């Protein structure tokens, strides 16, 4: 075409897709979906258990017979640390349920006083109530992984589970987090609008705010799987945080 002076448009090069699979990202996505690496459980199961035990002890102290309601404001801080972990230790959910089952047995032990047959009812109800604790960990982690701030995920998930427990299988609306504040008459006036769930949300919100203030290095010392760099990056992205005014 040099002799004719005509401008012939440059034709695009022919790409052999079979020889250049790099240029076909859909192939890599398909392969990745079929060969996803299994989740590797990391961290100390003992440390995770101690966190759950700490929360259950604080909850037990917050209710009768000890009735130290002020402890409810920080009761969820230890167990909420599990929402920050990259992966949970081995058998973490099962261990969490076991600890919660013991807490439920001790909390509901008054049921046995009515009749010897109530021992079976006590065990059955404790079995059921304890299921909500590992559910909190699992749903809370899912909310955090989808982008919800940790300090907000804690009250949202805990309050939602209390609401579900209030009507599921005829409902068991006892031992809610908000019930621990019955002596604070000024605070519980919000129940006229929100019911006990408003008080529960506020109490759990404080626990959520304290949870994110715990240094990630503390969890690393406990041999739990947490990425400090990722934690700092997440905190930098979240500019709106709750203000706790005493």
XYZ file of C-alpha atoms in Angstrom:
246
model
C 0.000 0.000 0.000
C 3.003 2.211 0.144
C 2.788 2.677 -3.661
C -0.904 3.519 -3.779
C -0.736 5.977 -0.890
C -3.887 4.504 0.672
C -4.117 4.334 4.429
C -5.110 0.830 5.389
C -6.320 0.627 8.993
C -4.222 -1.512 11.246
C -6.013 -4.748 11.968
C -6.002 -5.916 15.588
C -3.641 -8.774 16.220
C -5.183 -12.208 16.399
C -4.894 -13.572 19.926
C -4.803 -17.262 20.424
C -6.959 -17.555 23.544
C -6.024 -21.186 23.933
C -2.345 -20.259 24.083
C -2.932 -17.125 26.187
C -5.275 -18.102 29.009
C -4.015 -15.080 30.974
C -6.139 -12.842 28.750
C -9.320 -14.689 29.762
C -10.036 -13.768 33.414
C -13.278 -15.730 33.426
C -11.216 -18.900 33.212
C -9.296 -17.977 36.328
C -12.492 -17.101 38.185
C -13.984 -20.457 37.287
C -10.870 -22.307 38.408
C -10.684 -20.288 41.623
C -14.288 -21.111 42.491
C -13.646 -24.799 42.019
C -10.360 -24.895 43.921
C -11.014 -22.525 46.817
C -8.658 -23.203 49.669
C -10.325 -24.564 52.808
C -10.545 -22.297 55.828
C -7.596 -22.902 58.115
C -8.489 -22.632 61.789
C -5.861 -20.667 63.659
C -5.418 -19.433 67.183
C -5.632 -20.798 70.693
C -8.883 -22.536 71.594
C -8.028 -22.062 75.255
C -7.756 -18.281 74.860
C -11.046 -18.120 72.980
C -12.647 -20.201 75.719
C -11.378 -17.805 78.379
C -12.963 -14.892 76.530
C -16.317 -16.659 76.414
C -16.052 -17.675 80.070
C -15.297 -14.080 81.053
C -18.436 -12.821 79.315
C -20.625 -15.543 80.781
C -19.320 -14.842 84.295
C -20.030 -11.132 83.874
C -23.540 -11.890 82.619
C -24.201 -14.213 85.541
C -23.059 -11.557 88.002
C -25.248 -8.946 86.296
C -28.425 -10.950 86.954
C -29.945 -12.187 90.179
C -28.882 -13.417 92.717
C -25.754 -11.224 92.634
C -27.576 -8.499 90.698
C -24.583 -6.329 89.774
C -26.322 -4.702 86.833
C -23.464 -2.312 86.095
C -21.383 -5.246 84.841
C -23.812 -5.742 81.963
C -22.353 -2.667 80.243
C -19.057 -4.507 79.654
C -20.271 -8.114 79.741
C -20.090 -8.552 75.971
C -16.598 -7.094 75.591
C -14.638 -10.373 75.994
C -16.780 -12.521 73.700
C -17.034 -9.709 71.138
C -13.281 -9.979 70.627
C -14.037 -13.159 68.671
C -15.710 -10.968 66.051
C -12.347 -9.312 65.377
C -10.412 -12.474 64.625
C -9.321 -13.426 61.120
C -10.298 -17.042 61.800
C -11.713 -18.767 64.851
C -9.795 -21.524 66.636
C -10.742 -25.168 66.244
C -14.111 -26.151 67.794
C -14.688 -22.561 68.887
C -18.443 -22.622 68.264
C -18.899 -25.870 70.150
C -16.842 -24.658 73.090
C -18.795 -21.402 73.100
C -22.058 -23.338 73.307
C -20.722 -25.534 76.131
C -19.761 -22.513 78.212
C -23.096 -20.839 77.468
C -24.896 -24.048 78.466
C -23.241 -23.999 81.888
C -24.177 -20.315 82.247
C -27.795 -21.069 81.362
C -27.930 -23.953 83.843
C -26.653 -21.755 86.655
C -28.909 -18.868 85.694
C -32.069 -20.970 85.390
C -31.311 -23.293 88.303
C -34.374 -22.013 90.193
C -36.536 -24.094 87.847
C -35.537 -27.300 89.658
C -37.215 -26.152 92.878
C -40.737 -26.728 91.614
C -40.658 -30.498 91.026
C -38.035 -33.203 90.374
C -39.323 -33.489 86.811
C -38.233 -29.886 86.247
C -34.600 -30.993 86.076
C -35.294 -32.252 82.559
C -37.053 -29.008 81.654
C -34.104 -27.065 83.054
C -31.619 -28.988 80.906
C -33.777 -28.616 77.780
C -34.280 -24.881 78.210
C -30.594 -24.315 79.009
C -29.690 -26.279 75.875
C -31.916 -24.011 73.795
C -30.922 -20.672 75.346
C -27.219 -21.507 75.014
C -27.574 -21.788 71.235
C -27.984 -18.031 70.947
C -24.435 -17.349 72.182
C -22.538 -19.077 69.345
C -25.208 -17.643 67.024
C -24.133 -14.188 68.200
C -20.512 -14.966 67.371
C -21.315 -16.373 63.938
C -23.775 -13.674 62.857
C -21.619 -10.934 64.350
C -18.594 -12.107 62.392
C -20.652 -12.215 59.212
C -21.831 -8.624 59.754
C -18.282 -7.417 60.363
C -17.008 -9.244 57.284
C -19.660 -7.544 55.137
C -18.505 -4.106 56.275
C -20.586 -3.264 59.346
C -18.542 -1.506 62.063
C -17.799 -3.823 64.948
C -19.148 -1.431 67.556
C -22.485 -1.430 65.709
C -22.579 -5.140 64.888
C -22.445 -6.076 68.581
C -25.692 -4.308 69.629
C -27.504 -5.034 66.360
C -26.909 -8.787 66.466
C -27.374 -9.229 70.225
C -30.622 -7.216 70.253
C -31.943 -9.040 67.195
C -31.275 -12.407 68.806
C -33.076 -11.350 71.965
C -36.043 -10.341 69.848
C -36.036 -13.719 68.098
C -35.806 -15.531 71.436
C -38.830 -13.609 72.689
C -41.141 -15.344 70.204
C -39.318 -18.399 68.819
C -40.901 -21.684 70.064
C -43.544 -19.740 72.044
C -40.839 -17.344 73.247
C -38.615 -16.995 76.303
C -38.314 -13.286 77.075
C -36.300 -13.671 80.266
C -32.750 -12.608 81.101
C -32.431 -9.933 78.451
C -29.471 -7.608 78.727
C -31.813 -4.674 79.259
C -33.424 -6.353 82.272
C -30.245 -5.749 84.278
C -30.979 -2.003 84.328
C -34.361 -2.187 86.094
C -33.065 0.004 88.927
C -32.113 2.852 86.563
C -35.563 4.388 86.360
C -34.489 7.352 84.226
C -32.901 5.133 81.593
C -35.663 2.581 81.270
C -38.248 5.228 80.354
C -37.174 4.580 76.767
C -39.019 1.258 77.083
C -42.258 3.174 76.498
C -41.129 3.529 72.887
C -38.692 0.698 72.201
C -39.509 -1.880 74.817
C -36.669 -3.600 76.630
C -34.866 -3.937 73.293
C -33.928 -0.243 73.354
C -32.168 -0.670 76.687
C -30.493 -3.847 75.473
C -29.253 -2.049 72.369
C -27.776 0.795 74.422
C -26.047 -1.513 76.898
C -24.629 -3.664 74.098
C -23.559 -0.547 72.207
C -21.286 0.408 75.084
C -19.755 -3.068 75.011
C -19.225 -2.696 71.271
C -17.509 0.661 71.709
C -15.216 -0.746 74.400
C -14.475 -3.797 72.250
C -12.910 -1.779 69.444
C -10.785 0.084 72.001
C -9.000 -3.081 73.129
C -5.533 -3.154 71.490
C -5.185 -5.871 68.885
C -1.751 -6.654 70.297
C -3.460 -8.036 73.411
C -5.236 -10.637 71.309
C -1.990 -11.545 69.592
C -0.386 -12.153 72.982
C -3.243 -14.559 73.649
C -2.234 -16.407 70.454
C -5.427 -15.501 68.629
C -5.522 -14.996 64.874
C -5.838 -11.265 64.282
C -4.155 -9.076 61.687
C -3.039 -5.845 63.384
C -2.399 -4.068 60.075
C -5.864 -4.938 58.796
C -7.375 -3.799 62.076
C -5.655 -0.420 61.853
C -6.734 -0.005 58.232
C -10.325 -0.811 59.125
C -10.301 1.675 61.971
C -8.917 4.371 59.677
C -11.711 3.816 57.164
C -14.411 4.206 59.809
C -14.507 7.891 60.708
C -17.906 7.874 62.420
C -17.766 6.323 65.857
C -20.091 6.501 68.843
C -19.438 9.016 71.579
C -19.957 7.575 75.032
C -20.783 10.413 77.410
C -20.741 9.496 81.058
